[in-house]
XYZ file of N, CA, C and O in Angstrom:
788
model
N 164.755 100.673 -129.093
C 164.783 100.688 -127.012
C 164.113 99.639 -127.489
O 164.405 98.579 -125.837
N 163.558 98.458 -127.736
C 163.763 96.856 -127.902
C 164.939 96.211 -127.316
O 164.742 95.027 -126.714
N 165.896 96.611 -128.486
C 167.505 96.122 -126.898
C 167.499 96.916 -126.183
O 168.285 95.914 -125.142
N 167.212 98.226 -125.934
C 167.535 98.748 -124.329
C 166.845 98.129 -123.399
O 167.396 97.722 -122.008
N 165.777 97.658 -124.060
C 164.983 96.454 -122.581
C 165.419 95.598 -122.329
O 165.931 94.806 -121.006
N 166.031 94.309 -123.392
C 166.818 93.365 -123.611
C 167.498 93.475 -122.304
O 168.189 92.098 -122.009
N 168.638 94.422 -122.860
C 169.570 94.712 -121.980
C 169.366 95.261 -120.313
O 169.979 94.068 -119.663
N 168.768 95.787 -119.810
C 167.174 95.888 -119.368
C 167.517 94.690 -118.023
O 167.385 93.771 -116.861
N 166.840 93.888 -119.139
C 165.906 92.423 -117.836
C 167.221 91.099 -118.278
O 166.801 90.641 -116.924
N 168.537 91.519 -119.209
C 169.412 91.286 -119.132
C 170.332 90.947 -117.368
O 170.745 90.530 -117.050
N 170.242 92.628 -117.976
C 170.319 92.540 -116.316
C 169.942 93.244 -114.972
O 170.683 92.026 -113.804
N 168.942 92.933 -115.219
C 168.425 92.261 -114.473
C 168.431 90.671 -113.087
O 168.079 90.270 -112.429
N 168.991 90.074 -114.437
C 168.236 87.920 -114.242
C 169.894 87.758 -113.294
O 169.760 87.423 -112.503
N 170.920 88.624 -114.057
C 172.425 89.454 -113.869
C 171.811 89.020 -112.353
O 172.778 88.332 -111.379
N 171.717 90.261 -112.159
C 171.497 90.773 -111.049
C 170.713 89.968 -109.694
O 171.508 89.839 -109.324
N 169.542 89.018 -110.345
C 168.854 88.595 -109.048
C 169.859 87.051 -108.792
O 170.587 86.385 -107.968
N 170.245 86.495 -109.886
C 171.207 85.158 -109.650
C 172.675 85.229 -108.383
O 173.247 85.108 -108.461
N 172.440 87.572 -108.370
C 174.176 87.427 -107.792
C 173.478 87.030 -106.585
O 174.340 87.168 -105.169
N 172.001 88.186 -106.154
C 171.516 88.547 -105.252
C 170.924 86.608 -104.535
O 169.748 86.688 -104.084
N 171.180 85.608 -104.989
C 171.093 83.945 -104.424
C 170.760 84.806 -102.752
O 171.873 84.836 -102.030
N 169.848 83.974 -102.322
C 169.370 84.066 -100.383
C 170.313 83.802 -99.810
O 170.892 81.990 -100.917
N 170.951 83.035 -98.584
C 172.320 81.550 -98.717
C 171.324 81.164 -98.225
O 171.152 79.561 -98.090
N 169.594 80.617 -97.981
C 169.110 79.338 -98.390
C 169.205 78.915 -99.830
O 168.750 77.689 -99.286
N 169.088 79.343 -100.780
C 169.377 78.540 -102.470
C 170.488 78.502 -101.903
O 170.918 77.393 -103.217
N 171.246 79.179 -101.565
C 172.999 78.929 -101.987
C 173.139 77.771 -101.227
O 174.040 76.494 -101.732
N 172.773 77.174 -99.637
C 172.828 76.724 -98.588
C 171.752 75.007 -100.094
O 172.404 73.667 -100.205
N 171.119 74.900 -100.538
C 169.876 74.137 -101.245
C 171.005 73.969 -102.662
O 171.551 73.035 -102.660
N 171.406 74.571 -102.729
C 172.465 74.530 -104.163
C 173.512 73.657 -104.054
O 173.597 72.721 -104.620
N 174.759 73.707 -102.638
C 175.997 73.507 -102.221
C 175.879 72.152 -101.563
O 175.965 70.870 -101.489
N 173.566 71.330 -100.821
C 173.606 70.052 -100.495
C 172.415 69.496 -102.038
O 173.129 68.222 -101.998
N 172.595 69.986 -102.765
C 172.450 69.327 -104.372
C 173.396 69.120 -105.232
O 173.707 67.306 -105.443
N 174.333 69.417 -104.919
C 175.699 69.712 -105.371
C 176.624 67.714 -104.640
O 177.086 67.560 -104.392
N 176.314 68.699 -102.574
C 176.636 66.896 -102.225
C 176.688 65.863 -102.352
O 177.359 64.692 -102.226
N 175.290 65.960 -102.701
C 173.786 64.800 -102.645
C 174.200 64.267 -103.919
O 174.997 62.570 -104.299
N 174.564 64.318 -104.967
C 175.510 64.565 -106.108
C 176.548 63.961 -106.030
O 176.996 62.498 -106.761
N 177.045 64.536 -105.402
C 178.906 64.262 -105.430
C 178.741 62.926 -104.865
O 179.814 61.846 -105.065
N 177.951 62.608 -103.963
C 177.919 61.304 -102.144
C 177.640 60.363 -103.775
O 178.191 59.228 -103.328
N 176.285 60.222 -104.335
C 175.784 59.099 -105.668
C 177.249 59.191 -106.208
O 177.589 57.325 -107.140
N 177.504 59.688 -107.207
C 179.323 59.488 -108.194
C 179.808 58.824 -107.187
O 179.922 58.262 -107.155
N 180.379 59.320 -106.074
C 181.442 57.315 -105.371
C 181.030 57.167 -105.101
O 181.652 56.097 -104.715
N 179.661 56.631 -103.971
C 178.748 55.523 -104.072
C 178.782 54.071 -105.946
O 179.648 53.696 -105.401
N 178.814 55.012 -106.614
C 179.547 54.379 -108.352
C 180.325 53.873 -108.384
O 180.581 52.554 -107.735
N 181.359 54.925 -107.748
C 182.329 54.624 -107.832
C 183.078 53.595 -107.136
O 183.924 52.119 -107.425
N 182.344 53.136 -105.933
C 182.748 52.652 -104.795
C 182.227 50.848 -105.281
O 183.361 50.115 -105.087
N 181.447 51.339 -106.031
C 180.750 50.092 -105.620
C 181.681 48.805 -107.279
O 181.833 48.229 -106.897
N 182.063 49.764 -108.545
C 182.409 49.337 -108.865
C 184.262 48.845 -108.938
O 184.567 48.034 -109.228
N 184.769 49.745 -107.090
C 186.208 49.169 -106.669
C 185.774 48.139 -106.164
O 186.330 47.027 -106.243
N 184.200 47.793 -105.510
C 184.301 46.680 -104.838
C 184.305 45.355 -105.696
O 184.801 44.711 -105.315
N 183.268 45.855 -106.581
C 183.117 44.826 -107.979
C 184.554 43.647 -108.738
O 185.090 43.028 -108.436
N 185.593 45.745 -108.768
C 186.582 44.966 -109.376
C 187.237 43.867 -108.455
O 187.976 42.855 -108.285
N 187.474 44.047 -107.123
C 188.445 43.401 -106.353
C 188.010 42.628 -105.960
O 188.243 41.460 -106.057
N 186.529 41.803 -105.906
C 185.584 40.658 -106.055
C 186.664 40.133 -107.043
O 186.933 38.551 -106.870
N 186.279 40.368 -107.928
C 186.710 39.359 -109.839
C 187.397 39.516 -109.423
O 188.543 38.606 -110.009
N 189.260 41.124 -109.348
C 191.017 39.616 -109.101
C 191.391 40.305 -107.512
O 191.876 41.709 -107.377
N 190.324 39.263 -107.013
C 190.909 39.652 -105.581
C 192.506 39.968 -105.053
O 193.420 41.659 -104.017
N 193.634 39.666 -106.123
C 195.517 40.195 -106.290
C 195.431 41.556 -106.692
O 196.171 41.793 -106.520
N 194.904 42.239 -107.105
C 195.183 43.611 -106.773
C 195.134 44.243 -105.917
O 195.648 45.337 -105.932
N 195.007 43.973 -104.524
C 194.675 44.585 -102.787
C 196.397 43.555 -102.592
O 196.366 42.255 -103.334
N 196.604 44.096 -101.723
C 198.242 43.482 -101.635
C 197.579 42.539 -99.652
O 195.780 43.080 -99.709
N 197.995 42.039 -99.770
C 196.987 40.661 -98.409
C 196.992 41.043 -97.375
O 198.253 42.396 -97.309
N 196.372 41.144 -96.454
C 196.471 42.197 -95.008
C 196.943 41.158 -94.045
O 195.854 39.399 -93.801
N 197.521 40.930 -93.123
C 198.722 39.894 -93.268
C 198.000 40.059 -90.916
O 196.986 40.310 -91.010
N 198.375 38.984 -90.592
C 197.737 38.170 -89.132
C 197.473 39.655 -88.242
O 197.110 39.414 -87.967
N 198.565 40.403 -88.235
C 198.166 41.168 -86.959
C 197.816 42.379 -87.661
O 196.990 43.223 -87.048
N 197.713 42.476 -88.358
C 196.989 44.580 -89.083
C 194.959 43.682 -88.984
O 194.532 44.307 -88.157
N 195.019 42.346 -89.472
C 193.606 41.641 -89.190
C 193.306 42.005 -87.496
O 191.853 42.571 -87.275
N 193.876 41.501 -87.128
C 193.693 41.395 -85.093
C 193.800 43.313 -85.143
O 192.912 43.491 -83.996
N 194.273 44.203 -85.020
C 194.977 45.524 -84.981
C 193.703 45.825 -85.297
O 192.787 46.824 -84.598
N 193.206 45.665 -86.807
C 191.946 45.787 -86.844
C 190.124 45.130 -86.434
O 189.154 46.462 -85.863
N 190.244 43.646 -86.123
C 189.249 43.573 -85.118
C 189.221 44.007 -83.528
O 188.171 44.080 -83.038
N 189.986 44.371 -83.456
C 190.484 45.151 -82.057
C 190.330 46.109 -81.754
O 189.145 46.697 -81.212
N 190.089 47.376 -82.862
C 189.024 48.658 -82.606
C 188.475 48.203 -83.402
O 187.299 49.412 -82.893
N 187.367 47.373 -84.062
C 185.816 46.599 -84.395
C 185.371 46.835 -82.612
O 184.436 46.775 -82.366
N 185.722 45.522 -82.135
C 186.329 44.772 -80.984
C 185.331 46.452 -79.381
O 185.086 46.496 -78.865
N 186.708 46.984 -79.615
C 186.526 48.470 -79.053
C 184.388 49.140 -79.632
O 184.046 49.993 -78.441
N 185.094 49.129 -80.694
C 184.164 50.609 -81.446
C 182.569 49.639 -80.493
O 181.183 49.777 -80.227
N 182.022 48.994 -80.950
C 181.180 47.518 -80.805
C 180.983 47.817 -78.853
O 179.670 47.178 -78.529
N 182.328 47.351 -78.006
C 181.477 47.631 -76.300
C 181.177 48.600 -76.073
O 180.316 48.816 -75.553
N 181.861 49.289 -77.001
C 181.194 51.607 -76.408
C 180.374 51.434 -76.464
O 178.985 51.805 -75.695
N 179.141 50.777 -78.554
C 177.897 50.888 -78.353
C 177.113 50.491 -77.819
O 176.169 51.271 -77.235
N 177.564 49.474 -77.045
C 176.746 48.075 -76.371
C 176.643 48.583 -75.280
O 175.712 48.841 -74.345
N 177.747 49.615 -74.298
C 177.768 50.510 -72.671
C 175.992 51.227 -73.242
O 175.507 51.272 -72.634
N 176.442 51.527 -74.557
C 176.113 53.179 -74.621
C 174.491 52.745 -75.118
O 172.872 52.892 -73.953
N 173.685 51.751 -75.459
C 173.016 50.868 -75.306
C 171.933 50.907 -74.180
O 171.217 50.687 -73.955
N 173.234 50.135 -72.987
C 172.294 49.793 -71.834
C 172.036 50.971 -70.956
O 171.501 50.929 -69.680
N 172.967 51.979 -71.429
C 172.503 53.372 -70.531
C 171.697 53.545 -71.235
O 170.778 54.377 -70.418
N 170.922 53.684 -71.714
C 169.424 53.550 -72.821
C 168.877 53.367 -72.285
O 167.043 53.280 -71.575
N 168.724 52.406 -71.636
C 167.991 51.258 -72.058
C 167.553 51.397 -69.915
O 167.002 51.460 -69.818
N 169.202 51.312 -69.117
C 168.421 51.715 -67.999
C 167.713 53.279 -67.463
O 167.415 52.584 -66.658
N 168.307 53.612 -68.639
C 167.682 55.097 -67.841
C 165.809 55.374 -68.441
O 164.710 55.797 -68.002
N 165.870 54.407 -68.986
C 163.489 53.964 -69.711
C 163.577 52.900 -68.753
O 162.651 52.748 -69.113
N 164.184 52.101 -67.796
C 163.181 51.572 -66.684
C 162.068 52.323 -65.903
O 162.441 53.801 -65.915
N 161.122 52.155 -65.871
C 160.261 52.582 -64.548
C 161.036 52.932 -62.714
O 161.688 52.825 -63.056
N 160.612 54.470 -64.080
C 161.962 55.758 -62.855
C 162.961 56.325 -63.262
O 163.609 57.093 -63.145
N 162.692 55.416 -64.879
C 163.899 56.301 -65.929
C 163.476 57.158 -65.487
O 163.322 57.834 -65.681
N 164.781 58.304 -66.645
C 165.112 59.800 -66.748
C 164.218 59.246 -68.598
O 163.669 60.260 -68.341
N 163.431 58.173 -69.218
C 163.766 58.350 -70.275
C 162.362 57.241 -70.468
O 162.525 56.569 -70.425
N 161.810 58.204 -71.734
C 160.814 57.503 -71.783
C 160.786 55.918 -72.698
O 162.122 56.135 -73.691
N 159.776 54.925 -73.003
C 160.226 53.930 -73.690
C 160.730 54.201 -75.319
O 161.691 53.790 -76.386
N 159.431 54.973 -76.195
C 160.207 55.371 -76.895
C 161.163 56.064 -77.621
O 162.320 56.207 -78.538
N 160.970 56.937 -76.187
C 163.163 57.639 -76.300
C 163.768 56.399 -76.192
O 164.286 56.056 -76.711
N 163.807 55.170 -75.750
C 164.574 54.295 -75.820
C 164.683 54.193 -77.216
O 166.624 53.958 -77.719
N 163.916 53.605 -78.573
C 163.616 53.371 -79.271
C 165.139 54.168 -80.199
O 165.645 53.944 -80.597
N 164.862 55.334 -79.679
C 165.704 56.686 -80.879
C 166.494 56.565 -80.030
O 167.858 57.117 -80.910
N 167.134 56.466 -78.667
C 168.136 56.417 -78.476
C 168.996 55.171 -78.930
O 170.197 55.127 -79.766
N 168.526 53.870 -78.895
C 169.265 52.748 -79.668
C 169.242 52.984 -81.184
O 170.452 52.677 -81.636
N 168.770 53.316 -81.769
C 168.738 53.525 -83.770
C 170.017 54.700 -83.531
O 170.843 54.865 -84.664
N 170.083 56.067 -82.863
C 171.186 57.371 -82.854
C 172.279 55.894 -82.261
O 173.534 56.558 -83.270
N 172.251 55.507 -81.603
C 173.622 54.717 -81.272
C 174.267 53.311 -81.200
O 175.496 53.404 -81.688
N 172.924 53.354 -82.213
C 173.982 51.531 -83.571
C 173.266 52.100 -85.128
O 174.095 52.216 -86.010
N 173.425 53.864 -84.811
C 173.694 54.496 -86.719
C 174.750 54.706 -87.405
O 174.580 54.118 -88.278
N 175.902 54.130 -86.083
C 177.084 53.306 -87.722
C 176.537 52.202 -87.876
O 177.562 51.936 -88.902
N 176.396 51.177 -86.963
C 175.969 50.570 -88.276
C 175.219 50.566 -89.325
O 175.253 49.702 -90.198
N 174.255 51.586 -89.097
C 173.125 51.177 -90.455
C 173.736 51.817 -91.797
O 173.347 51.842 -92.696
N 174.705 53.099 -91.853
C 175.469 53.670 -92.037
C 176.374 52.407 -92.638
O 176.910 52.512 -93.806
N 177.527 52.036 -91.921
C 177.495 50.667 -92.848
C 177.424 50.321 -93.630
O 177.925 49.399 -94.594
N 176.538 49.180 -93.056
C 174.954 48.540 -94.301
C 174.903 49.498 -95.301
O 174.163 48.730 -96.418
N 174.981 51.261 -95.019
C 174.611 51.480 -96.816
C 175.198 51.656 -97.079
O 175.747 52.661 -98.242
N 176.479 50.764 -98.013
C 177.205 50.595 -99.226
C 176.749 51.612 -100.196
O 177.366 52.432 -100.644
N 175.514 51.116 -101.256
C 175.187 51.629 -102.084
C 174.431 53.679 -101.752
O 173.651 53.832 -102.554
N 174.568 53.828 -100.936
C 173.637 55.363 -100.267
C 174.460 56.386 -99.107
O 174.913 57.352 -100.166
N 175.228 56.222 -99.102
C 176.577 56.010 -97.921
C 178.174 56.494 -98.205
O 178.429 55.441 -97.901
N 178.785 57.611 -98.920
C 179.492 56.905 -99.316
C 181.196 57.530 -98.468
O 182.007 56.448 -98.687
N 181.057 57.936 -97.361
C 181.595 58.304 -96.165
C 181.000 58.475 -95.303
O 180.559 59.450 -94.252
N 180.755 57.372 -94.227
C 180.208 57.759 -92.894
C 181.476 58.176 -92.053
O 182.454 58.241 -92.676
N 181.245 57.416 -90.705
C 181.202 58.140 -89.533
C 182.598 56.997 -90.139
O 183.002 55.923 -90.400
N 184.002 57.246 -89.192
C 185.134 57.102 -88.809
C 184.502 54.943 -88.357
O 185.166 53.847 -88.877
N 184.121 54.961 -87.608
C 183.226 53.691 -86.919
C 182.347 52.792 -88.269
O 182.615 51.398 -88.126
N 182.292 54.005 -88.902
C 181.240 52.706 -89.862
C 182.413 52.043 -90.958
O 182.449 51.041 -91.329
N 183.376 53.252 -91.322
C 183.890 52.803 -92.204
C 184.967 51.476 -91.990
O 185.284 50.786 -92.619
N 185.252 51.502 -90.093
C 186.752 50.763 -89.867
C 185.606 49.522 -89.951
O 185.832 48.089 -90.187
N 183.728 49.708 -89.532
C 183.020 48.137 -89.298
C 183.242 47.164 -91.456
O 182.700 46.428 -91.598
N 183.183 48.728 -92.603
C 183.373 48.084 -93.584
C 184.855 47.499 -94.167
O 184.354 46.204 -94.372
N 184.999 47.722 -93.219
C 187.012 47.479 -93.508
C 186.872 46.220 -92.980
O 187.156 45.139 -93.855
N 186.917 45.897 -91.745
C 186.720 44.562 -91.589
C 185.948 43.645 -91.711
O 186.091 42.391 -91.606
N 184.407 44.173 -92.645
C 183.887 43.412 -93.234
C 184.467 42.912 -94.619
O 183.716 41.951 -95.638
N 185.073 43.289 -95.466
C 186.407 42.744 -96.771
C 186.859 42.588 -95.970
O 187.417 41.306 -97.286
N 187.707 42.630 -94.845
C 188.644 41.734 -95.005
C 188.064 40.046 -94.333
O 188.765 39.347 -94.153
N 186.579 40.379 -92.974
C 187.225 38.396 -92.344
C 184.746 38.737 -92.441
O 184.798 39.346 -91.517
N 184.096 38.248 -93.606
C 183.198 39.029 -93.778
C 182.562 37.826 -91.870
O 182.024 39.099 -91.458
N 182.701 36.673 -91.872
C 182.747 35.490 -91.127
C 183.148 36.369 -89.137
O 181.475 36.283 -88.835
N 184.067 36.598 -89.466
C 184.031 37.217 -88.335
C 182.942 38.587 -87.557
O 182.716 38.202 -86.383
N 183.411 39.627 -88.404
C 182.850 40.365 -88.752
C 181.000 40.396 -88.169
O 180.901 41.157 -86.985
N 180.438 39.187 -88.933
C 179.172 38.837 -88.135
C 178.763 38.639 -86.841
O 178.446 38.502 -86.267
N 179.829 37.271 -87.178
C 180.521 36.420 -85.193
C 179.880 38.065 -84.162
O 179.813 38.287 -83.541
N 181.183 38.707 -84.615
C 181.196 39.946 -83.655
C 179.806 40.105 -83.263
O 179.174 41.051 -82.170
N 179.386 41.444 -84.207
C 178.271 41.450 -84.132
C 177.379 41.380 -84.039
O 176.114 42.392 -82.589
N 176.549 40.610 -83.755
C 175.327 39.765 -83.379
C 175.886 39.005 -81.738
O 175.449 39.248 -81.073
N 177.563 39.035 -81.621
C 177.309 38.363 -80.017
C 177.931 39.448 -78.934
O 177.202 39.632 -77.885
N 178.468 39.890 -79.620
C 179.055 41.781 -78.394
C 177.659 43.039 -78.902
O 177.375 43.203 -78.358
N 177.066 43.352 -79.605
C 176.309 44.089 -80.153
C 174.376 43.971 -80.389
O 174.126 43.934 -79.259
N 174.249 43.191 -81.440
C 173.657 43.391 -81.694
C 172.256 41.572 -81.104
O 171.405 42.657 -80.506
N 172.404 41.178 -80.655
C 171.861 40.112 -79.784
C 171.535 40.783 -78.176
O 170.185 40.736 -78.140
N 172.001 40.883 -78.116
C 172.392 42.280 -76.282
C 171.275 43.480 -76.691
O 170.169 43.109 -75.886
N 171.596 44.060 -78.010
C 170.461 45.138 -77.728
C 169.024 44.595 -78.396
O 168.000 45.498 -77.640
N 168.975 43.459 -79.120
C 167.985 43.223 -79.236
C 166.799 42.204 -77.374
O 165.487 42.267 -77.835
N 168.031 41.467 -76.813
C 167.457 40.661 -75.476
C 167.092 42.716 -74.857
O 166.144 42.365 -74.209
N 167.757 43.362 -75.005
C 167.008 44.567 -73.959
C 165.456 45.233 -74.217
O 164.576 45.771 -73.698
N 165.781 45.617 -75.987
C 164.241 45.878 -76.193
C 163.357 44.841 -76.310
O 162.146 45.602 -75.915
N 163.175 43.381 -75.818
C 162.226 42.516 -75.134
C 161.861 43.441 -76.726
O 161.463 43.484 -77.674
N 159.818 42.586 -75.969
C 158.788 43.057 -76.904
C 158.593 44.288 -76.876
O 157.505 44.465 -77.399
N 159.019 45.107 -76.301
C 158.877 46.396 -76.749
C 157.905 46.741 -78.133
O 158.604 47.329 -78.933
N 157.078 47.961 -77.128
C 156.074 48.016 -79.211
C 156.913 49.344 -79.614
O 157.008 49.681 -80.624
N 157.566 49.653 -79.067
C 158.738 51.601 -79.825
C 159.888 50.674 -80.512
O 160.721 51.227 -81.084
N 159.780 49.735 -80.035
C 161.291 49.492 -81.074
C 160.621 48.092 -81.962
O 160.968 46.970 -82.263
N 160.236 47.473 -82.738
C 159.209 46.283 -83.533
C 159.737 46.024 -84.608
O 159.923 45.387 -84.700
N 160.300 47.567 -85.201
C 161.070 46.734 -86.166
C 162.806 46.486 -86.106
O 163.075 46.599 -87.367
N 162.753 47.447 -84.928
C 164.691 46.768 -84.468
C 165.281 45.649 -84.883
O 166.391 46.105 -85.946
N 164.829 44.813 -84.302
C 165.421 43.271 -84.992
C 166.158 43.313 -86.848
O 166.802 43.332 -87.019
N 164.899 43.621 -86.786
C 164.966 42.875 -88.790
C 165.762 44.094 -89.224
O 166.703 44.348 -90.428
N 165.718 45.450 -88.976
C 167.546 46.719 -89.008
C 168.370 46.139 -88.534
O 168.872 46.713 -89.849
N 168.470 45.513 -87.617
C 170.089 45.609 -86.961
C 169.793 44.057 -88.059
O 171.667 43.740 -88.845
N 168.816 43.532 -88.662
C 169.233 41.886 -89.665
C 169.990 42.101 -90.974
O 170.762 42.144 -91.646
N 169.150 43.680 -91.701
C 169.562 44.093 -92.509
C 170.636 44.639 -92.461
O 171.466 44.363 -93.686
N 170.943 45.619 -91.623
C 172.059 46.407 -91.392
C 173.537 45.256 -91.577
O 174.456 44.617 -92.514
N 173.158 43.759 -90.961
C 174.500 43.405 -90.178
C 175.048 42.059 -92.125
O 175.442 42.337 -92.221
N 173.150 41.965 -92.657
C 173.771 41.760 -93.723
C 174.247 41.869 -95.249
O 174.611 41.624 -95.779
N 174.317 42.971 -95.211
C 174.289 44.334 -95.882
C 176.094 43.925 -95.567
O 176.734 44.876 -97.306
N 176.388 44.269 -94.181
C 177.706 44.089 -94.319
C 178.396 43.496 -94.234
O 179.666 42.810 -94.992
N 177.875 41.422 -94.916
C 177.968 40.822 -95.119
C 178.089 40.818 -97.013
O 178.354 39.794 -96.623
N 177.345 41.810 -97.446
C 177.612 41.542 -98.367
C 178.604 41.919 -99.677
O 178.607 41.559 -100.939
N 179.845 42.094 -98.315
C 181.284 42.827 -99.725
C 181.683 41.041 -99.058
O 183.125 41.045 -100.769
N 181.337 40.898 -98.532
C 181.963 38.964 -98.094
C 183.751 38.747 -98.342
O 183.962 38.383 -98.730
N 184.922 39.722 -97.277
C 186.188 39.969 -96.831
C 186.462 39.325 -99.043
O 187.267 38.412 -99.311
N 186.693 40.690 -99.427
C 187.064 40.565 -101.150
C 187.594 41.440 -100.502
O 189.010 41.333 -101.315
N 189.089 41.210 -98.965
C 190.807 41.576 -99.386
C 191.697 40.221 -99.051
O 190.635 39.695 -97.752
N 192.047 39.639 -99.753
C 192.833 38.130 -99.332
C 193.472 38.304 -98.029
O 194.275 39.605 -97.452
N 193.313 37.301 -97.531
C 194.156 37.275 -95.697
C 195.069 36.615 -95.870
O 195.155 35.430 -96.440
N 196.019 36.032 -95.337
C 197.598 35.490 -95.213
C 197.479 34.832 -94.245
O 197.207 35.628 -93.055
N 197.399 33.502 -94.310
C 196.825 33.520 -92.790
C 198.527 32.491 -92.153
O 199.459 33.176 -92.558
N 198.224 32.450 -91.228
C 199.015 32.263 -90.131
C 199.940 31.117 -90.438
O 201.793 31.439 -90.460
N 199.928 30.601 -90.534
C 200.853 29.463 -91.629
C 201.662 29.412 -92.343
O 203.374 29.304 -91.905
N 200.857 30.747 -93.587
C 202.086 31.076 -94.761
C 203.635 32.022 -93.651
O 203.782 32.478 -94.379
N 202.213 32.524 -93.474
C 202.961 34.156 -92.341
C 204.129 33.409 -91.499
O 205.542 33.744 -92.169
N 203.690 32.528 -90.437
C 205.065 32.031 -89.736
C 206.317 31.069 -90.952
O 207.714 30.478 -90.282
N 205.317 30.198 -92.219
C 206.888 29.779 -92.672
C 207.643 31.024 -93.668
O 208.816 30.494 -94.296
N 207.620 32.236 -93.183
C 208.147 33.246 -93.737
C 209.044 33.672 -93.421
O 209.192 33.539 -91.559
């Protein structure tokens, strides 16, 4: 009789496991993806460390490749600048958007910058963020100049002294600094050496 009860209990447990609700299934998949993201972030960090210690492990970037990459980055930053400008115009008195929504719009429009700087949190950000990361690895100083000259300074000036965006400048500085932490790990071929070939 005990044996029969144990078998029934075991069958009921198996049945409950099989009958996972869609919510439990989504939660399980979400947990699995979070763990996978953590694992990939650790591997990427190890790879960046290896490349920083031994830059010769990667092929050099030619001036043409660098120019093409930074051309894409310039387009991305220009598009984001225009989006921030549209959000700002909408937030002016008589505009369609309130000031708090302007802050949300700025954070949304620049989310790719924050994701790009989140090296230790986001393994596979958007394409725009991945291009920023790649540019940071190729020429960190040039990326920093583009970020500040083409986008961030403009965004901070539009935000002005608005109470709705009190930490925007600090958040942008933090994201830009995080992008700078990779610091040109991929060696570049100088223009002079390519001309001599």
